[in-house]
Tab-separated table of C-alpha atoms in Angstrom:
chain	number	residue	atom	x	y	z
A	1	UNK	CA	20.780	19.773	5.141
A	2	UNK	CA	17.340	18.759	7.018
A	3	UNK	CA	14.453	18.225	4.906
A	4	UNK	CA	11.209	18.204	6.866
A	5	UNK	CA	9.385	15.440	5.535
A	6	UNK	CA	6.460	14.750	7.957
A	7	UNK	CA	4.755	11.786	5.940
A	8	UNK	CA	2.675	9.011	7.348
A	9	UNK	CA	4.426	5.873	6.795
A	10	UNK	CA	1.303	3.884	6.441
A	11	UNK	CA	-0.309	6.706	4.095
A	12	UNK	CA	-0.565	4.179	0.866
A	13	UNK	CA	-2.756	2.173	2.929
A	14	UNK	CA	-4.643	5.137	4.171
A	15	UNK	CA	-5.217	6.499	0.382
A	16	UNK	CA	-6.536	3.080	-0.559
A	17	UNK	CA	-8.686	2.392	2.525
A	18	UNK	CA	-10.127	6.073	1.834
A	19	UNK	CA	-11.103	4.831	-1.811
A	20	UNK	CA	-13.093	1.909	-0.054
A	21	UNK	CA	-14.503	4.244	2.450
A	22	UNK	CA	-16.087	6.327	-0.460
A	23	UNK	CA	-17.145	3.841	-2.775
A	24	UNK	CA	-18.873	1.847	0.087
A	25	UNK	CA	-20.798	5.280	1.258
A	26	UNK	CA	-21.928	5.652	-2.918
A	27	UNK	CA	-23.159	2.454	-2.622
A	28	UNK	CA	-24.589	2.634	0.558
A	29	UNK	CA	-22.510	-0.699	2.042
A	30	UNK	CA	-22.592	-1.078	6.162
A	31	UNK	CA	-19.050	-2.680	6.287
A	32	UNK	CA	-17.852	-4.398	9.509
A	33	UNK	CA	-13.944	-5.557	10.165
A	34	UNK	CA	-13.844	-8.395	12.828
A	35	UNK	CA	-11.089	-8.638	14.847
A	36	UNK	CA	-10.089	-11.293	17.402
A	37	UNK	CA	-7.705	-13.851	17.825
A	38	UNK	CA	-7.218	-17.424	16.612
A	39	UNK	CA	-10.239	-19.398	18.246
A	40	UNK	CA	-12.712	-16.769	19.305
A	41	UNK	CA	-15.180	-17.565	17.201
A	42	UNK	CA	-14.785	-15.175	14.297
A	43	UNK	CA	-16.357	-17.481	12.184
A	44	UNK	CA	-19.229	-18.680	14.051
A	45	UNK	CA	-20.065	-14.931	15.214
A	46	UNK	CA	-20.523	-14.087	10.985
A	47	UNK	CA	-22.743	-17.309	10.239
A	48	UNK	CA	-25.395	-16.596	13.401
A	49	UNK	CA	-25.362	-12.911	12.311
A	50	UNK	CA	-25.905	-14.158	8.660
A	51	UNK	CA	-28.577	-16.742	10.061
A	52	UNK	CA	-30.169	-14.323	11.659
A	53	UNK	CA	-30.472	-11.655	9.631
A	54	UNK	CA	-30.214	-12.961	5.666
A	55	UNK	CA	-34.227	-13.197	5.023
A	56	UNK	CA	-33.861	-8.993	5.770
A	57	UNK	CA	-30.571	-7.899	4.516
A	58	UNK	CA	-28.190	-8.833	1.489
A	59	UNK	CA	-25.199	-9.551	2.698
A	60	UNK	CA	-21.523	-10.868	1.652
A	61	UNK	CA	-18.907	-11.830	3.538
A	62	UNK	CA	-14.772	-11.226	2.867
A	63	UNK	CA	-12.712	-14.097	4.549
A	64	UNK	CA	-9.322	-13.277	5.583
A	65	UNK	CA	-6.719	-16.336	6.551
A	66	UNK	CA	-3.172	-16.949	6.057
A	67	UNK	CA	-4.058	-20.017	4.175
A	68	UNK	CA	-6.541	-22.084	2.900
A	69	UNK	CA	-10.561	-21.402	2.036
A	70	UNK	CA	-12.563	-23.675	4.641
A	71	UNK	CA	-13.937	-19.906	5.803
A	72	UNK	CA	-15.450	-19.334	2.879
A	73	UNK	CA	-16.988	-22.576	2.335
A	74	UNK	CA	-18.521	-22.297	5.333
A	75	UNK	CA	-20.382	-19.003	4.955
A	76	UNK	CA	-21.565	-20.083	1.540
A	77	UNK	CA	-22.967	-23.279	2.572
A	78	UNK	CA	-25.337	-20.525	4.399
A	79	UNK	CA	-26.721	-19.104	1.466
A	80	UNK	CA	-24.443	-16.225	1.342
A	81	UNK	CA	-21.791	-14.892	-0.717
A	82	UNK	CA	-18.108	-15.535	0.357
A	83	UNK	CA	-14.841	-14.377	-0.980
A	84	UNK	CA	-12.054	-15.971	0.655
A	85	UNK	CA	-8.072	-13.539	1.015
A	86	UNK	CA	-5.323	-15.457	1.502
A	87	UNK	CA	-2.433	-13.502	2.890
A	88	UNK	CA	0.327	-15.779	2.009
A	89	UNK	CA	1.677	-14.638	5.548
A	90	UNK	CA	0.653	-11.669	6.019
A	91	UNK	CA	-0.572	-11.004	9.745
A	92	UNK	CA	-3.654	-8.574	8.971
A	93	UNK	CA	-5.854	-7.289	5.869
A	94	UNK	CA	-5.265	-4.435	4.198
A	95	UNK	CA	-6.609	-1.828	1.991
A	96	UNK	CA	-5.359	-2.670	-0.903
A	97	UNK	CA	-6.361	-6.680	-0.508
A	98	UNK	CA	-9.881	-5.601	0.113
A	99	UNK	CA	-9.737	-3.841	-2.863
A	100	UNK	CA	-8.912	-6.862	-5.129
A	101	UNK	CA	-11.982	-8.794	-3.335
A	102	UNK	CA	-14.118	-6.170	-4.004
A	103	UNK	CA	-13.631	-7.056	-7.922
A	104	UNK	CA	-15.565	-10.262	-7.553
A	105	UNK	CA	-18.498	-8.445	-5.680
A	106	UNK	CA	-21.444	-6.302	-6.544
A	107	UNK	CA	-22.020	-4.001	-4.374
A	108	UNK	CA	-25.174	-2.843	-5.517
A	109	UNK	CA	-26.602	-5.848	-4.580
A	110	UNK	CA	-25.034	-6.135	-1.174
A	111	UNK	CA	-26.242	-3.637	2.306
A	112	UNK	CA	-23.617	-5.718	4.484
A	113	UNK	CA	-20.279	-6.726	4.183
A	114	UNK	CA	-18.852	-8.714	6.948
A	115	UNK	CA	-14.649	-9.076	6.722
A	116	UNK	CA	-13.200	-11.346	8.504
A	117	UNK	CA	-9.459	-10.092	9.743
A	118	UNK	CA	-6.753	-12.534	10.111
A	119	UNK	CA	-6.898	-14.040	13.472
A	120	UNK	CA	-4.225	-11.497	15.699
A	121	UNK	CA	-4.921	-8.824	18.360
A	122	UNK	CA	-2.226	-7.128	17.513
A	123	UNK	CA	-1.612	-5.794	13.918
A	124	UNK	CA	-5.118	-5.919	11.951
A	125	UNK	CA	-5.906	-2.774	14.498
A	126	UNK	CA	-3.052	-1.003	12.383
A	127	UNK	CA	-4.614	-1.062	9.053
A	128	UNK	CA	-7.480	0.829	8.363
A	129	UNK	CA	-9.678	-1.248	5.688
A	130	UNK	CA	-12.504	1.614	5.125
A	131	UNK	CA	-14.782	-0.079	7.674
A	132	UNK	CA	-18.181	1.691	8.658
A	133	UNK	CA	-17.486	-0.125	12.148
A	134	UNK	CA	-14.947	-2.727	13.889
A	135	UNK	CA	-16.127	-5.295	16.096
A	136	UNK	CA	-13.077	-6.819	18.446
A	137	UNK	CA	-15.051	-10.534	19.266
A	138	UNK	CA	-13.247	-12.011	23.020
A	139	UNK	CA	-14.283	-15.410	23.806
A	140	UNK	CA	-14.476	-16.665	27.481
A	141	UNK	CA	-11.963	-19.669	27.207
A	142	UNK	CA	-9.146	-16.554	26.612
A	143	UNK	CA	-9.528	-15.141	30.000
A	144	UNK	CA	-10.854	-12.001	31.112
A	145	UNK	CA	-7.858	-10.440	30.478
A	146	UNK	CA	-7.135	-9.862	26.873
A	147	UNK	CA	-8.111	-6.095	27.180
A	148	UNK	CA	-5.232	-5.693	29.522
A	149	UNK	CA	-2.947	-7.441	27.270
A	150	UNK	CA	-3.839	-6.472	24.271
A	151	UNK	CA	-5.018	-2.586	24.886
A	152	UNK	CA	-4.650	-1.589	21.580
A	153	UNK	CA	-7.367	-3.390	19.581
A	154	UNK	CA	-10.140	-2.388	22.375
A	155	UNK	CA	-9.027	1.150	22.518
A	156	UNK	CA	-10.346	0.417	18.880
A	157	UNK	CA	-13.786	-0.856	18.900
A	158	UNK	CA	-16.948	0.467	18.384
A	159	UNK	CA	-18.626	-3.135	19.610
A	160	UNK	CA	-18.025	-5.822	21.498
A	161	UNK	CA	-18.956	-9.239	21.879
A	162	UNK	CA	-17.708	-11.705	24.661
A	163	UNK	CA	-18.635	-15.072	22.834
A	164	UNK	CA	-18.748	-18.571	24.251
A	165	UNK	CA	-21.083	-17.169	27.534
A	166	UNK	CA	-21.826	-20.967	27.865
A	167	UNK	CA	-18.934	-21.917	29.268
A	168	UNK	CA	-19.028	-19.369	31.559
A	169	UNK	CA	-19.983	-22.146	34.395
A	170	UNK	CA	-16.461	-24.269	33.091
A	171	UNK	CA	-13.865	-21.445	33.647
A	172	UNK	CA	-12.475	-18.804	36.257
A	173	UNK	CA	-13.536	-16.191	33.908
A	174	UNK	CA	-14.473	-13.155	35.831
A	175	UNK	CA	-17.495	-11.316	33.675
A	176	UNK	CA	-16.827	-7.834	36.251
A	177	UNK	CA	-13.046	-7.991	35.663
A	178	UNK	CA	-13.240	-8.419	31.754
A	179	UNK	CA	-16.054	-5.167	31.876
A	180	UNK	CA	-13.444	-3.622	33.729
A	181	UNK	CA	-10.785	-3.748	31.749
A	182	UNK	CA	-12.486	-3.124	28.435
A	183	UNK	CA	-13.762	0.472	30.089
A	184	UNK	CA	-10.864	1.959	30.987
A	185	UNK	CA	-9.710	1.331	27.443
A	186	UNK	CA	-13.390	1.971	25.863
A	187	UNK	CA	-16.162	3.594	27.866
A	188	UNK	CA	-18.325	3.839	24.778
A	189	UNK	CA	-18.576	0.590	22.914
A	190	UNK	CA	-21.266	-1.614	23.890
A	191	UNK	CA	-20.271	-5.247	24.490
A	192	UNK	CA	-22.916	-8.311	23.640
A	193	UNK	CA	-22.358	-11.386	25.454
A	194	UNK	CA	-23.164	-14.698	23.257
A	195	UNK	CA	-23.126	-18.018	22.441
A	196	UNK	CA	-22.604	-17.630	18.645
A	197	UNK	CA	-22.979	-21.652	18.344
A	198	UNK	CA	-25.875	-22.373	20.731
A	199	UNK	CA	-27.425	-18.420	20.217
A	200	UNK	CA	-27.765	-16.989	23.259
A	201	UNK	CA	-28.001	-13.447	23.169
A	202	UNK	CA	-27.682	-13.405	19.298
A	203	UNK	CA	-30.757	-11.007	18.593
A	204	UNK	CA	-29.678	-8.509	20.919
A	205	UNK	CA	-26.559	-8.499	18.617
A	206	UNK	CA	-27.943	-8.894	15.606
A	207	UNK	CA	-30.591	-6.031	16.069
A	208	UNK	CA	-27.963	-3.247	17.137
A	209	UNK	CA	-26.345	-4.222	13.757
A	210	UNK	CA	-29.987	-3.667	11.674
A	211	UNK	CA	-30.441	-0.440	12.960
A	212	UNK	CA	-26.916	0.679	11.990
A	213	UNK	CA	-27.350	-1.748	8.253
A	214	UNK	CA	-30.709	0.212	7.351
A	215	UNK	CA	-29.271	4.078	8.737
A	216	UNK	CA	-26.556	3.388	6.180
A	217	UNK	CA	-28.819	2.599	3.172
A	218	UNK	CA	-31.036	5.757	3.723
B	18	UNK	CA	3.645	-6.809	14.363
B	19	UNK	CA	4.253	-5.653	10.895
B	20	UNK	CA	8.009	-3.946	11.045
B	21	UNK	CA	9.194	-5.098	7.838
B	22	UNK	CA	6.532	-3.688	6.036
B	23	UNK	CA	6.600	-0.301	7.978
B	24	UNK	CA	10.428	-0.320	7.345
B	25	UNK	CA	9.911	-0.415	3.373
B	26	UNK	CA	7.181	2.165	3.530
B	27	UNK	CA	10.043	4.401	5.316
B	28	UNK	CA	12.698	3.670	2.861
B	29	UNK	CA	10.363	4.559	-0.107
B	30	UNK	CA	9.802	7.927	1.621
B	31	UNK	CA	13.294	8.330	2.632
B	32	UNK	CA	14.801	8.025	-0.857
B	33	UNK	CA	11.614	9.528	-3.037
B	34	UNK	CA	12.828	12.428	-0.647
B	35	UNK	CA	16.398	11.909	-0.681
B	36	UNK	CA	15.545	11.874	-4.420
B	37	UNK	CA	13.618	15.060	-4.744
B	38	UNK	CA	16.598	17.300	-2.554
B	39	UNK	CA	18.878	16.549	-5.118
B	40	UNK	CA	20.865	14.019	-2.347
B	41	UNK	CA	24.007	12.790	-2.374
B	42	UNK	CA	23.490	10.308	0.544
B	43	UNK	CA	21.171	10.706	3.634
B	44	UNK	CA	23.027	10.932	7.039
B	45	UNK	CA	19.955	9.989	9.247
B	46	UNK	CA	16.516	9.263	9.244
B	47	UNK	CA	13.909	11.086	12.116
B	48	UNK	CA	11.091	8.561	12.840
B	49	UNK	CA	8.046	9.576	15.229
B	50	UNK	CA	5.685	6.510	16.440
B	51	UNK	CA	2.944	6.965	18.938
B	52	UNK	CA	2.867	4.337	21.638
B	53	UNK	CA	-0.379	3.088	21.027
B	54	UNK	CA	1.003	2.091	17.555
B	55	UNK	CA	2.394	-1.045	18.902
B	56	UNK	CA	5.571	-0.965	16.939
B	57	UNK	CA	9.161	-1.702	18.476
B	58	UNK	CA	11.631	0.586	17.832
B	59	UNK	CA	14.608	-2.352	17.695
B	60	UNK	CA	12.916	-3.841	15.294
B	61	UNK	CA	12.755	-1.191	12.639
B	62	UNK	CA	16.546	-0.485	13.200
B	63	UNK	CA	17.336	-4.221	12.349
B	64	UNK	CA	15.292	-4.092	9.221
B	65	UNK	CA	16.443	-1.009	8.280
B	66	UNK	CA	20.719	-1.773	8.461
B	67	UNK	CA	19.383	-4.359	6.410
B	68	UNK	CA	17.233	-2.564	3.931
B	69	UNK	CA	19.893	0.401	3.835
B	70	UNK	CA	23.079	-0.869	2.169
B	71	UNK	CA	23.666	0.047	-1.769
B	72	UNK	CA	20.945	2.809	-1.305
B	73	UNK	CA	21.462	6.573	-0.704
B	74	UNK	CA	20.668	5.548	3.100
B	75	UNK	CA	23.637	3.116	3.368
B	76	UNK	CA	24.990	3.631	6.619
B	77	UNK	CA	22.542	5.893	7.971
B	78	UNK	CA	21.805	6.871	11.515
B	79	UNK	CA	17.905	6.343	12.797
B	80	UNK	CA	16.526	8.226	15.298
B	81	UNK	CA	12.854	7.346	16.605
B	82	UNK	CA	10.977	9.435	18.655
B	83	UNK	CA	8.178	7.595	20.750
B	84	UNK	CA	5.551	9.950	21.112
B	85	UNK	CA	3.185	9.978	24.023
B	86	UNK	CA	-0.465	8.563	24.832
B	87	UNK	CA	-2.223	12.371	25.153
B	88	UNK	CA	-5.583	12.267	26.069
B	89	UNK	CA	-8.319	15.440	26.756
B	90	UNK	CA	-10.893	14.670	29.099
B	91	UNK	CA	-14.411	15.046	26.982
B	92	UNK	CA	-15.664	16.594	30.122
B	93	UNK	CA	-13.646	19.431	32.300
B	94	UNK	CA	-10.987	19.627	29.429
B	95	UNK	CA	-7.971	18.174	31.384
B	96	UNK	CA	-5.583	16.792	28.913
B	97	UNK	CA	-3.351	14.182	30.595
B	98	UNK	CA	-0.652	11.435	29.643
B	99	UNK	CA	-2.529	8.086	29.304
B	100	UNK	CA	-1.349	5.866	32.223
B	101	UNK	CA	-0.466	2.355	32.174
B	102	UNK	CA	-2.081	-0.167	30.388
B	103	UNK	CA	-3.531	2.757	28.556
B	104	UNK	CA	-6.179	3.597	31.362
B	105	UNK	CA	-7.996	6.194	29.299
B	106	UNK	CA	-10.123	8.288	32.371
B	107	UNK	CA	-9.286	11.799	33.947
B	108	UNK	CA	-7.455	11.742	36.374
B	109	UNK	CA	-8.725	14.962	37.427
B	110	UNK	CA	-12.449	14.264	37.323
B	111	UNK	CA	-13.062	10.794	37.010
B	112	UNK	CA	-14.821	11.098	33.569
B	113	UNK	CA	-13.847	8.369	31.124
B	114	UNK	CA	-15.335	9.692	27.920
B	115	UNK	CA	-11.564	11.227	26.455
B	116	UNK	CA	-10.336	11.942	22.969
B	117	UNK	CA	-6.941	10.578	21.853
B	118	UNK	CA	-5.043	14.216	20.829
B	119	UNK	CA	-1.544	12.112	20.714
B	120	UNK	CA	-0.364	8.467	20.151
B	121	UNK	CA	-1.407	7.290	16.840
B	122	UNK	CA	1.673	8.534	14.806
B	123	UNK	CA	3.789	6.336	12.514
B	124	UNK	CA	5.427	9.100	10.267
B	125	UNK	CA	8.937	10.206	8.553
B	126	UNK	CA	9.263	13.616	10.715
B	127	UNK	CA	12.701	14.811	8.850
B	128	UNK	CA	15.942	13.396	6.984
B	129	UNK	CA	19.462	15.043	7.072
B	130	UNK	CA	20.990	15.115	3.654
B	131	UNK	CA	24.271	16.187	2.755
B	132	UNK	CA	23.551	17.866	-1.498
């Protein structure tokens, strides 16, 4: 006998990431998932957006590593709330591990949440988290590319930012080839090239992300 | 990627539905996974002769059907197979603002039961 069964095999994830989705809309949270690999400058990317923008928006930050809490400790030496995951292993967030960190949080008091994803290209673009946005960050010391490698996670993104510009000058790195190759996966998603650690082209960044921060608290 | 994981989210819907037909063992298992799901097919059949054994599943056959990057141009309305390296524009006009109408599916389609 054939049973149709027709179920989503990720759908316990989906139910959970739905229940963030909602509770961050009631409480009017803008909530970003970064995505990039190991080395891009996740990190560095959240503290010059926290830098930048702290004096004009509350913000907290979810830090998501296999092991150990140096992320965290990091972002709070900023002036910022952290909460550090560790996946024990696990390749990627989840729902339901967002979930627990939102325990230790109050989201009344918070208009941004940054979450950091495990550093992968390949299976945080899997697991919906109940982001308002994901931001895939490609660093110029990876090549230009990762969007032909790793289609997926910039089929996915609704920004981009090519960090490390500065050592543009040091590498082969081909700025027209990488633009290529993230539009034919992406034609809408804008990309921001930076320099998270010296700032170039920060602000451009930085005020994209206000406009979409205050349209989600009004 | 994350097979393991996917593999015990298909055995709990396999025997919760095993379970609910009143099953006396499941002769195979009908998987569908879009290609832009990034999941290999091999690797769900390992985990899941491994997963299987003492279960209602033990022994059962798995079938996965890959299903197709399907794309409709957001322009003249050609909808087109998504090429390699998932080149998302029309092929017809040249437009590369598309929707994705097929690829994303990771689901339990059907299970054959003998009752």
């Amino acid at each position: 006998m054939e049973v149709k069964v027709v179920q989503n095999i990720l759908k316990v994830n989906e139910k959970l990431a739905d229940e963030n989705r909602k509770l961050f809309a009631a409480k009017d949270v803008f909530v970003i998932d970064v995505m990039a690999s190991p080395g891009a400058g996740k990190t560095s990317t959240i503290l010059a957006t926290v830098d930048s923008l702290k004096d004009d928006v509350n913000i907290a930050v979810i830090e998501g590593d296999i092991a150990s809490k140096v992320d965290a400790e990091k972002i709070q030496e900023h002036g910022v709330e952290a909460v550090q995951i560790n996946t024990g292993g696990a390749c990627h967030l989840d729902g339901n591990m967002i979930q627990n960190a939102l325990q230790v949080l109050d989201l009344d008091a918070i208009d941004l949440l940054i979450v950091e994803n495990v550093g992968n290209l390949v299976c945080p673009a899997e697991f919906d988290l109940g982001q308002s946005m994901k931001l895939v960050i490609s660093s110029v010391p990876e090549g230009d590319d990762k969007p032909l490698k790793y289609p997926v996670i910039f089929t996915q993104a609704d920004a981009l930012i090519l960090n490390k510009v500065d050592m543009l000058e040091a590498t082969d790195f081909s700025e027209t080839a990488f633009e290529e190759g993230v539009r034919r996966l992406n034609p809408r998603a804008p990309i921001f090239k930076i320099s998270a650690t010296k700032g170039d082209g920060v602000e451009a960044w930085t005020e994209w992300l206000r406009e979409r921060v205050d349209a989600a608290s009004k | 990627m994350h097979e393991m994981s996917v593999t015990q989210n298909v055995m709990e819907i396999v025997l919760q539905q095993a379970k609910e037909a009143g099953a006396t063992r499941v002769k195979s298992v009908k998987l569908r996974f879009g290609t832009l799901t990034s999941i290999v097919p091999d690797c769900v059949a390992f985990y899941f002769e491994q997963m299987t054994p003492g279960t209602l599943a033990e022994g059962a056959k798995l079938d996965v059907e890959m299903v197709p990057l399907r794309l409709k141009c957001g322009q003249c309305g050609e909808e087109f197979e998504g090429q390699d390296e998932l080149d998302v524009t029309c092929p017809k006009c040249g437009n590369p603002f598309t929707e994705t109408l097929s690829g994303r599916e990771m689901e339990v389609a059907s299970i054959d039961v003998d009752t």
